mmCIF file of C-alpha atoms in Angstrom:
data_model
loop_
_atom_site.group_PDB
_atom_site.id
_atom_site.type_symbol
_atom_site.label_atom_id
_atom_site.label_comp_id
_atom_site.label_asym_id
_atom_site.label_seq_id
_atom_site.Cartn_x
_atom_site.Cartn_y
_atom_site.Cartn_z
ATOM 1 C CA MET A 1 90.161 75.015 136.771
ATOM 2 C CA THR A 2 88.199 76.889 133.375
ATOM 3 C CA PRO A 3 89.657 77.525 129.798
ATOM 4 C CA SER A 4 88.973 81.259 131.279
ATOM 5 C CA ASP A 5 91.238 80.666 133.994
ATOM 6 C CA PHE A 6 94.408 80.806 131.355
ATOM 7 C CA GLN A 7 95.479 83.211 128.461
ATOM 8 C CA VAL A 8 98.030 82.192 125.910
ATOM 9 C CA THR A 9 100.730 84.670 125.347
ATOM 10 C CA ARG A 10 104.011 84.933 123.276
ATOM 11 C CA SER A 11 105.440 87.629 125.302
ATOM 12 C CA SER A 12 106.794 87.524 129.008
ATOM 13 C CA PRO A 13 108.937 89.481 131.430
ATOM 14 C CA PHE A 14 112.214 87.886 130.082
ATOM 15 C CA THR A 15 111.420 88.763 126.520
ATOM 16 C CA LYS A 16 110.369 92.528 127.540
ATOM 17 C CA ALA A 17 113.634 92.884 129.323
ATOM 18 C CA ILE A 18 115.313 91.414 125.946
ATOM 19 C CA ALA A 19 113.588 94.052 123.597
ATOM 20 C CA VAL A 20 114.648 97.316 126.163
ATOM 21 C CA ILE A 21 118.231 95.712 125.745
ATOM 22 C CA GLY A 22 118.172 95.399 122.105
ATOM 23 C CA LEU A 23 117.169 99.030 121.578
ATOM 24 C CA LEU A 24 119.511 100.127 123.621
ATOM 25 C CA ILE A 25 122.293 98.139 121.735
ATOM 26 C CA LEU A 26 120.761 99.012 118.473
ATOM 27 C CA ILE A 27 121.013 102.948 119.441
ATOM 28 C CA VAL A 28 124.853 102.680 120.641
ATOM 29 C CA LEU A 29 125.118 100.704 117.166
ATOM 30 C CA ILE A 30 123.571 103.787 115.419
ATOM 31 C CA ALA A 31 126.212 106.104 116.892
ATOM 32 C CA ALA A 32 129.293 104.006 115.985
ATOM 33 C CA PRO A 33 130.475 106.387 113.763
ATOM 34 C CA TYR A 34 131.404 108.760 116.446
ATOM 35 C CA TRP A 35 132.858 106.258 119.158
ATOM 36 C CA ALA A 36 134.133 103.586 116.307
ATOM 37 C CA GLY A 37 137.227 103.618 114.539
ATOM 38 C CA ARG A 38 137.608 103.411 110.453
ATOM 39 C CA ALA A 39 138.571 99.631 110.808
ATOM 40 C CA ASP A 40 136.134 98.512 113.717
ATOM 41 C CA MET A 41 133.400 100.272 111.258
ATOM 42 C CA ARG A 42 134.145 97.811 108.438
ATOM 43 C CA LEU A 43 134.638 95.408 110.682
ATOM 44 C CA MET A 44 130.876 95.766 111.849
ATOM 45 C CA GLY A 45 129.759 96.248 108.819
ATOM 46 C CA GLU A 46 130.896 93.542 107.437
ATOM 47 C CA LEU A 47 129.264 91.694 110.018
ATOM 48 C CA PHE A 48 125.878 93.182 109.825
ATOM 49 C CA LEU A 49 125.827 91.750 105.934
ATOM 50 C CA TYR A 50 127.048 88.145 107.124
ATOM 51 C CA LEU A 51 124.157 88.260 109.474
ATOM 52 C CA ALA A 52 121.469 89.333 107.132
ATOM 53 C CA LEU A 53 122.500 86.441 104.697
ATOM 54 C CA ALA A 54 122.634 83.961 107.392
ATOM 55 C CA SER A 55 119.316 85.257 108.257
ATOM 56 C CA LEU A 56 118.260 84.661 105.061
ATOM 57 C CA TRP A 57 119.464 81.284 104.249
ATOM 58 C CA ASN A 58 118.207 80.018 107.760
ATOM 59 C CA LEU A 59 114.572 80.967 106.608
ATOM 60 C CA MET A 60 114.629 78.934 103.740
ATOM 61 C CA ALA A 61 116.470 75.950 105.111
ATOM 62 C CA GLY A 62 115.507 76.062 108.439
ATOM 63 C CA TYR A 63 111.939 76.652 108.130
ATOM 64 C CA ALA A 64 111.515 75.896 104.551
ATOM 65 C CA GLY A 65 113.457 72.897 104.080
ATOM 66 C CA LEU A 66 114.918 74.248 100.942
ATOM 67 C CA VAL A 67 118.781 73.942 101.452
ATOM 68 C CA SER A 68 120.705 75.845 98.905
ATOM 69 C CA VAL A 69 124.003 75.788 98.550
ATOM 70 C CA GLY A 70 123.757 78.115 95.652
ATOM 71 C CA GLN A 71 122.845 81.550 97.297
ATOM 72 C CA GLN A 72 125.961 83.101 96.018
ATOM 73 C CA ALA A 73 123.789 83.373 92.942
ATOM 74 C CA TYR A 74 121.602 86.207 94.093
ATOM 75 C CA VAL A 75 124.581 87.897 96.180
ATOM 76 C CA GLY A 76 126.481 88.380 92.873
ATOM 77 C CA PHE A 77 123.422 89.193 90.861
ATOM 78 C CA GLY A 78 122.560 92.088 93.139
ATOM 79 C CA GLY A 79 126.053 93.490 92.933
ATOM 80 C CA TYR A 80 125.981 93.282 89.084
ATOM 81 C CA MET A 81 122.608 95.001 89.246
ATOM 82 C CA LEU A 82 123.701 97.339 91.512
ATOM 83 C CA PHE A 83 127.079 98.132 88.926
ATOM 84 C CA ALA A 84 124.731 98.093 86.076
ATOM 85 C CA LEU A 85 121.567 100.252 87.557
ATOM 86 C CA THR A 86 124.082 103.092 88.479
ATOM 87 C CA ILE A 87 126.681 102.670 85.507
ATOM 88 C CA PHE A 88 124.101 102.201 82.723
ATOM 89 C CA GLY A 89 120.793 103.255 84.115
ATOM 90 C CA GLY A 90 121.862 106.308 86.037
ATOM 91 C CA LEU A 91 120.106 105.285 89.225
ATOM 92 C CA PRO A 92 121.633 106.859 92.610
ATOM 93 C CA PRO A 93 123.393 103.534 94.512
ATOM 94 C CA VAL A 94 120.959 103.777 97.117
ATOM 95 C CA VAL A 95 117.718 103.593 94.247
ATOM 96 C CA ALA A 96 119.806 100.580 92.422
ATOM 97 C CA ILE A 97 120.260 98.644 95.681
ATOM 98 C CA VAL A 98 116.158 98.349 95.759
ATOM 99 C CA GLY A 99 116.179 97.960 91.991
ATOM 100 C CA ALA A 100 118.302 94.915 92.609
ATOM 101 C CA GLY A 101 116.169 93.386 94.744
ATOM 102 C CA VAL A 102 113.324 93.739 92.681
ATOM 103 C CA LEU A 103 114.981 92.359 89.806
ATOM 104 C CA GLY A 104 116.371 89.597 92.418
ATOM 105 C CA ALA A 105 112.721 88.657 92.848
ATOM 106 C CA LEU A 106 111.864 88.632 89.288
ATOM 107 C CA ILE A 107 114.646 86.540 88.214
ATOM 108 C CA ALA A 108 114.066 83.946 90.939
ATOM 109 C CA VAL A 109 110.686 83.345 89.435
ATOM 110 C CA PRO A 110 111.942 80.928 86.250
ATOM 111 C CA VAL A 111 114.573 79.243 88.587
ATOM 112 C CA ALA A 112 112.274 78.545 91.260
ATOM 113 C CA LEU A 113 109.953 77.038 88.875
ATOM 114 C CA LEU A 114 112.977 75.191 87.591
ATOM 115 C CA ILE A 115 114.823 73.786 90.593
ATOM 116 C CA PHE A 116 111.458 73.349 92.766
ATOM 117 C CA ARG A 117 111.087 70.134 90.240
ATOM 118 C CA LEU A 118 114.138 68.508 92.879
ATOM 119 C CA ARG A 119 114.268 67.047 96.115
ATOM 120 C CA GLY A 120 116.699 66.800 98.455
ATOM 121 C CA ALA A 121 120.131 66.437 97.831
ATOM 122 C CA TYR A 122 119.119 67.178 94.285
ATOM 123 C CA PHE A 123 117.938 70.323 95.090
ATOM 124 C CA ALA A 124 121.100 71.378 96.632
ATOM 125 C CA ILE A 125 122.808 70.502 93.609
ATOM 126 C CA GLY A 126 120.335 72.470 91.475
ATOM 127 C CA THR A 127 120.846 75.553 93.364
ATOM 128 C CA TRP A 128 125.096 75.335 92.722
ATOM 129 C CA VAL A 129 124.436 74.560 88.992
ATOM 130 C CA ILE A 130 122.061 77.528 88.703
ATOM 131 C CA ALA A 131 124.684 79.872 90.638
ATOM 132 C CA GLU A 132 127.297 78.617 88.156
ATOM 133 C CA VAL A 133 125.415 79.199 85.493
ATOM 134 C CA PHE A 134 124.829 82.851 86.778
ATOM 135 C CA ARG A 135 128.941 83.180 87.169
ATOM 136 C CA LEU A 136 129.718 82.191 83.697
ATOM 137 C CA SER A 137 126.880 84.458 81.966
ATOM 138 C CA PHE A 138 127.888 87.354 84.029
ATOM 139 C CA ALA A 139 131.571 86.739 83.037
ATOM 140 C CA GLN A 140 130.528 87.140 79.356
ATOM 141 C CA VAL A 141 129.463 90.683 79.489
ATOM 142 C CA SER A 142 131.702 92.612 78.370
ATOM 143 C CA ALA A 143 130.065 96.077 78.966
ATOM 144 C CA LEU A 144 130.786 94.917 83.088
ATOM 145 C CA GLY A 145 134.167 94.028 82.646
ATOM 146 C CA GLY A 146 133.713 90.248 81.554
ATOM 147 C CA GLY A 147 135.850 88.043 83.101
ATOM 148 C CA SER A 148 138.129 90.609 84.848
ATOM 149 C CA GLY A 149 135.553 92.447 86.638
ATOM 150 C CA SER A 150 134.773 96.105 86.434
ATOM 151 C CA SER A 151 135.257 99.286 89.169
ATOM 152 C CA LEU A 152 132.843 101.782 90.444
ATOM 153 C CA PRO A 153 133.332 104.905 88.808
ATOM 154 C CA VAL A 154 134.344 107.433 90.763
ATOM 155 C CA GLY A 155 131.707 109.790 90.116
ATOM 156 C CA ILE A 156 129.201 107.415 91.518
ATOM 157 C CA VAL A 157 130.776 106.815 94.527
ATOM 158 C CA ARG A 158 131.353 110.387 94.971
ATOM 159 C CA SER A 159 127.361 110.497 94.900
ATOM 160 C CA LEU A 160 126.955 108.681 97.976
ATOM 161 C CA ALA A 161 128.949 111.718 100.022
ATOM 162 C CA SER A 162 131.073 114.400 99.466
ATOM 163 C CA SER A 163 133.744 113.495 102.025
ATOM 164 C CA ARG A 164 135.558 109.913 102.652
ATOM 165 C CA ALA A 165 134.121 110.191 105.976
ATOM 166 C CA GLY A 166 130.902 110.468 104.814
ATOM 167 C CA ARG A 167 130.481 107.577 102.596
ATOM 168 C CA GLU A 168 132.275 105.095 105.372
ATOM 169 C CA HIS A 169 129.213 106.379 107.796
ATOM 170 C CA LEU A 170 126.676 105.464 105.046
ATOM 171 C CA SER A 171 128.167 102.286 104.010
ATOM 172 C CA TYR A 172 128.011 101.186 107.662
ATOM 173 C CA TRP A 173 124.235 102.556 108.271
ATOM 174 C CA LEU A 174 123.074 100.812 105.291
ATOM 175 C CA ALA A 175 124.959 97.507 106.638
ATOM 176 C CA LEU A 176 123.348 98.006 110.048
ATOM 177 C CA ALA A 177 120.026 98.687 108.427
ATOM 178 C CA SER A 178 120.255 95.495 106.448
ATOM 179 C CA ALA A 179 120.453 93.169 109.347
ATOM 180 C CA VAL A 180 117.662 95.109 111.190
ATOM 181 C CA ILE A 181 115.667 94.881 108.468
ATOM 182 C CA VAL A 182 116.099 91.117 107.446
ATOM 183 C CA ILE A 183 115.936 90.180 111.182
ATOM 184 C CA ALA A 184 112.548 92.192 111.641
ATOM 185 C CA ALA A 185 111.075 90.831 108.348
ATOM 186 C CA VAL A 186 112.022 87.351 109.286
ATOM 187 C CA TYR A 187 110.373 87.784 112.786
ATOM 188 C CA LEU A 188 107.377 89.298 111.289
ATOM 189 C CA PHE A 189 107.095 86.758 108.823
ATOM 190 C CA LEU A 190 107.060 83.917 111.004
ATOM 191 C CA ARG A 191 104.586 85.465 112.913
ATOM 192 C CA SER A 192 102.171 85.465 110.144
ATOM 193 C CA ARG A 193 99.759 83.366 108.936
ATOM 194 C CA ASN A 194 102.444 82.327 106.082
ATOM 195 C CA GLY A 195 104.834 81.668 108.917
ATOM 196 C CA LEU A 196 102.809 79.446 111.009
ATOM 197 C CA ALA A 197 102.146 77.437 107.583
ATOM 198 C CA LEU A 198 106.030 77.507 107.486
ATOM 199 C CA THR A 199 106.561 76.324 110.906
ATOM 200 C CA ALA A 200 103.857 73.713 110.579
ATOM 201 C CA ILE A 201 105.414 72.425 107.171
ATOM 202 C CA ARG A 202 108.878 72.351 109.130
ATOM 203 C CA ASP A 203 107.337 69.984 111.962
ATOM 204 C CA ASN A 204 105.905 68.011 109.396
ATOM 205 C CA GLU A 205 105.300 68.265 105.580
ATOM 206 C CA LEU A 206 102.631 65.541 105.408
ATOM 207 C CA ALA A 207 100.625 66.437 108.565
ATOM 208 C CA ALA A 208 100.696 70.262 106.843
ATOM 209 C CA GLY A 209 99.615 69.225 103.807
ATOM 210 C CA SER A 210 96.824 67.013 105.117
ATOM 211 C CA LEU A 211 95.863 70.017 107.067
ATOM 212 C CA GLY A 212 95.166 72.402 103.640
ATOM 213 C CA ILE A 213 98.549 74.168 103.587
ATOM 214 C CA ASP A 214 99.891 74.839 100.208
ATOM 215 C CA ILE A 215 102.984 73.669 100.610
ATOM 216 C CA TRP A 216 104.438 74.659 97.119
ATOM 217 C CA ARG A 217 103.017 77.995 97.290
ATOM 218 C CA THR A 218 104.537 78.679 101.055
ATOM 219 C CA LYS A 219 108.074 77.674 99.658
ATOM 220 C CA PHE A 220 107.466 79.709 96.676
ATOM 221 C CA ILE A 221 107.019 82.684 98.579
ATOM 222 C CA VAL A 222 109.947 81.947 101.283
ATOM 223 C CA TYR A 223 112.016 81.742 98.136
ATOM 224 C CA LEU A 224 110.903 84.911 96.166
ATOM 225 C CA VAL A 225 111.609 86.858 99.409
ATOM 226 C CA THR A 226 115.081 85.256 100.299
ATOM 227 C CA ALA A 227 115.795 85.881 96.359
ATOM 228 C CA ALA A 228 114.968 89.840 96.790
ATOM 229 C CA LEU A 229 116.458 90.428 100.217
ATOM 230 C CA THR A 230 119.807 88.360 99.334
ATOM 231 C CA SER A 231 119.922 90.428 96.266
ATOM 232 C CA MET A 232 120.193 93.947 98.196
ATOM 233 C CA ILE A 233 122.409 92.411 100.393
ATOM 234 C CA GLY A 234 124.783 91.428 97.335
ATOM 235 C CA ALA A 235 124.707 95.136 96.380
ATOM 236 C CA LEU A 236 125.425 96.400 99.520
ATOM 237 C CA ILE A 237 128.404 94.070 99.828
ATOM 238 C CA PHE A 238 129.767 95.750 96.245
ATOM 239 C CA LEU A 239 129.141 99.100 96.916
ATOM 240 C CA GLN A 240 131.366 98.595 99.841
ATOM 241 C CA LYS A 241 133.887 97.021 98.095
ATOM 242 C CA LEU A 242 133.519 99.030 94.882
ATOM 243 C CA ARG A 243 134.764 96.480 92.457
ATOM 244 C CA ILE A 244 133.296 93.345 90.964
ATOM 245 C CA SER A 245 134.375 89.875 89.210
ATOM 246 C CA PRO A 246 132.815 86.978 88.553
ATOM 247 C CA ASP A 247 134.924 84.803 90.735
ATOM 248 C CA ALA A 248 134.606 87.398 93.523
ATOM 249 C CA ALA A 249 130.475 87.856 92.995
ATOM 250 C CA PHE A 250 129.664 84.063 93.173
ATOM 251 C CA SER A 251 132.115 82.845 95.692
ATOM 252 C CA VAL A 252 130.751 79.620 96.924
ATOM 253 C CA ASN A 253 133.287 79.636 99.744
ATOM 254 C CA ASP A 254 132.493 83.579 100.563
ATOM 255 C CA TRP A 255 128.908 83.571 100.496
ATOM 256 C CA THR A 256 127.796 80.254 101.072
ATOM 257 C CA ALA A 257 129.925 78.194 103.030
ATOM 258 C CA PHE A 258 130.438 80.565 105.483
ATOM 259 C CA VAL A 259 127.223 81.216 106.218
ATOM 260 C CA ILE A 260 126.046 77.459 106.368
ATOM 261 C CA PHE A 261 129.050 77.265 109.056
ATOM 262 C CA ILE A 262 126.916 80.434 110.765
ATOM 263 C CA VAL A 263 123.772 78.903 110.674
ATOM 264 C CA VAL A 264 125.000 75.280 111.930
ATOM 265 C CA ILE A 265 126.629 76.271 114.791
ATOM 266 C CA GLY A 266 124.186 78.845 115.901
ATOM 267 C CA GLY A 267 121.208 76.772 115.787
ATOM 268 C CA ILE A 268 119.298 76.112 112.567
ATOM 269 C CA GLY A 269 115.564 76.907 112.747
ATOM 270 C CA THR A 270 115.738 79.739 115.205
ATOM 271 C CA ILE A 271 116.239 83.849 114.670
ATOM 272 C CA GLU A 272 118.727 83.824 117.429
ATOM 273 C CA GLY A 273 120.985 81.355 115.676
ATOM 274 C CA PRO A 274 122.599 83.221 113.282
ATOM 275 C CA ILE A 275 123.054 86.113 115.502
ATOM 276 C CA ILE A 276 125.263 83.811 117.827
ATOM 277 C CA GLY A 277 126.981 82.006 114.983
ATOM 278 C CA THR A 278 127.856 85.369 113.241
ATOM 279 C CA LEU A 279 129.535 86.428 116.601
ATOM 280 C CA ILE A 280 131.254 83.539 116.924
ATOM 281 C CA PHE A 281 132.343 83.221 113.464
ATOM 282 C CA PHE A 282 133.859 86.655 113.252
ATOM 283 C CA ALA A 283 135.682 86.090 116.484
ATOM 284 C CA LEU A 284 137.270 82.515 115.455
ATOM 285 C CA ARG A 285 138.497 84.443 112.122
ATOM 286 C CA GLU A 286 139.723 87.490 113.880
ATOM 287 C CA ALA A 287 141.716 85.359 116.596
ATOM 288 C CA LEU A 288 142.747 82.800 113.521
ATOM 289 C CA ALA A 289 143.363 85.173 111.087
ATOM 290 C CA ASP A 290 147.337 84.849 110.729
ATOM 291 C CA LEU A 291 147.289 81.248 110.571
ATOM 292 C CA GLY A 292 146.289 80.705 107.431
ATOM 293 C CA THR A 293 144.920 77.583 105.970
ATOM 294 C CA ILE A 294 145.192 76.129 109.508
ATOM 295 C CA TYR A 295 141.803 79.110 110.076
ATOM 296 C CA LEU A 296 139.585 77.036 107.830
ATOM 297 C CA MET A 297 140.794 73.799 109.601
ATOM 298 C CA VAL A 298 139.654 75.276 113.045
ATOM 299 C CA LEU A 299 136.221 76.466 111.491
ATOM 300 C CA GLY A 300 135.905 72.885 110.177
ATOM 301 C CA ALA A 301 136.637 70.836 113.513
ATOM 302 C CA VAL A 302 134.385 73.945 115.450
ATOM 303 C CA ALA A 303 131.450 72.778 113.318
ATOM 304 C CA ILE A 304 132.144 68.892 113.649
ATOM 305 C CA VAL A 305 132.436 69.249 117.024
ATOM 306 C CA ILE A 306 128.964 71.224 117.672
ATOM 307 C CA MET A 307 127.060 68.993 115.115
ATOM 308 C CA LEU A 308 128.045 66.000 117.354
ATOM 309 C CA LYS A 309 127.801 67.529 120.676
ATOM 310 C CA ALA A 310 124.777 70.201 120.270
ATOM 311 C CA PRO A 311 123.038 68.921 116.637
ATOM 312 C CA ASN A 312 120.530 71.832 117.013
ATOM 313 C CA GLY A 313 123.301 74.573 117.744
ATOM 314 C CA LEU A 314 124.522 76.281 120.225
ATOM 315 C CA TRP A 315 121.079 78.570 120.762
ATOM 316 C CA GLY A 316 119.325 75.059 120.761
ATOM 317 C CA LEU A 317 121.111 74.059 123.901
ATOM 318 C CA ILE A 318 120.721 76.811 125.337
ATOM 319 C CA ARG A 319 116.975 76.715 124.519
ATOM 320 C CA ALA A 320 116.423 73.334 125.864
ATOM 321 C CA ARG A 321 118.061 74.013 128.962
ATOM 322 C CA PHE A 322 116.485 77.225 130.041
ATOM 323 C CA ASP A 323 113.672 77.467 127.730
ATOM 324 C CA LEU A 324 114.413 81.013 126.777
ATOM 325 C CA GLU A 325 113.589 82.541 123.869
ATOM 326 C CA LEU A 326 115.094 86.326 122.912
ATOM 327 C CA PHE A 327 112.368 86.493 120.020
ATOM 328 C CA PRO A 328 108.975 85.306 121.094
ATOM 329 C CA LEU A 329 107.587 83.155 118.426
ATOM 330 C CA SER A 330 106.145 80.349 120.600
ATOM 331 C CA TYR A 331 102.895 80.414 122.588
ATOM 332 C CA ARG A 332 102.831 79.774 126.403
ATOM 333 C CA VAL A 333 99.985 79.383 128.458
ATOM 334 C CA LYS A 334 99.765 81.034 131.843
ATOM 335 C CA PRO A 335 97.197 81.844 134.488
ATOM 336 C CA SER A 336 95.166 84.773 133.789
ATOM 337 C CA LYS A 337 95.620 87.998 135.651
ATOM 338 C CA SER A 338 92.188 87.439 137.321
ATOM 339 C CA ASP A 339 92.910 84.463 138.475
ATOM 340 C CA MET A 340 96.204 85.327 140.034
ATOM 341 C CA LYS A 341 94.696 88.159 141.659
ATOM 342 C CA GLY A 342 92.346 85.493 143.228
#
C-alpha cells in the first residue's frame, strides 16, 4: 500500500445526505409564514435567535477558549444601536442592524485590548464587569429613555412593512436568516486557515504557539467577529420586542446564562451542539413554563446530570459512540477510487 492508494476527504455519503435533508428543512422553514400560526412563528423566531447566540458563544468558548459571561454586553449594545441609528440617524431598520454589527466590532477593539490582559476566571469576570459598565452607561443616556428605556417609534415600525402580518413575516425571516448566516459563518471560518489555527489552539495552546501560530491574533479575530454578529443579533432581538431598557438589554440571565446552558447540554466545541441544545432548551421551556421557579430548578438539574454523565454534551456522546458529523470538519482517510476498483 502506498500513499497514492488513499485519499483524504472531509465529506462522506452521510454528510451529503444530511446536507440534502438540511436544505429541505430550510425550504420548509422559509415557507413557515404560509403554514404556521402567528404564535408558532414568534416561537421559532426566538429559537433561531438563541441558536445564533449559542453558536457564537460556542465559537468563542468552545474553540478559542474565551469563556465569557458578559456577552449580554453586545446584545444590549446592538439593541441600543438599532434604536439610536433609526431614531437619530434616520436609517431603515434593516440597514441599522448592519450598522449595529459594524459598531459592535469597533467597540470590541478597545474592550478586547483591555480584557485580553486577563486569564482564566479573571477573563470571565472581566467580561461581566464590562457588560455592567455598558448597562450603567446606557442607563444614563436620557435621549434613549435612561433607566426606564424607550420604545421604537410607530413610524419606524411601519417602515418595515405596511401590514402587521408583513412585519411579523419579515421579523421571522430575519431571525431565520441570522441563524443560517451565523452557522454558515462559523462552519466556513472553522474550515479556513484561521479555523485550523483555532482548532490547534483548542487542542493544545502551547504546541500551537510553538508551531508559529499567532494565538493572540487568532483569538482577537474571533472576539471581533463574535462581537459584530452578536450585536446584530441583539439589534434583531429588540427590533422584535419594539422596546428596550438597560435591564432587559443587558440581562445576564436571558442572554448569557441560558446560552451557556444550551451549549453545555448540547456539546461545547461542536457546531451540532448548540443546535441540539437549543431544541432541548425550548422543549423544556415550553413543557415547564407553567411551573414558575421550578422550571429554572429543572434546567439546573438537567445541566448537572448531563455534565456528570456526558461532559462533552449530548452531541459529544453521540459522536463518540457513532462517529458522526453533521458538519464535516474532520479529515478522514479512505481508499482511493482507483484502488477500490482494483
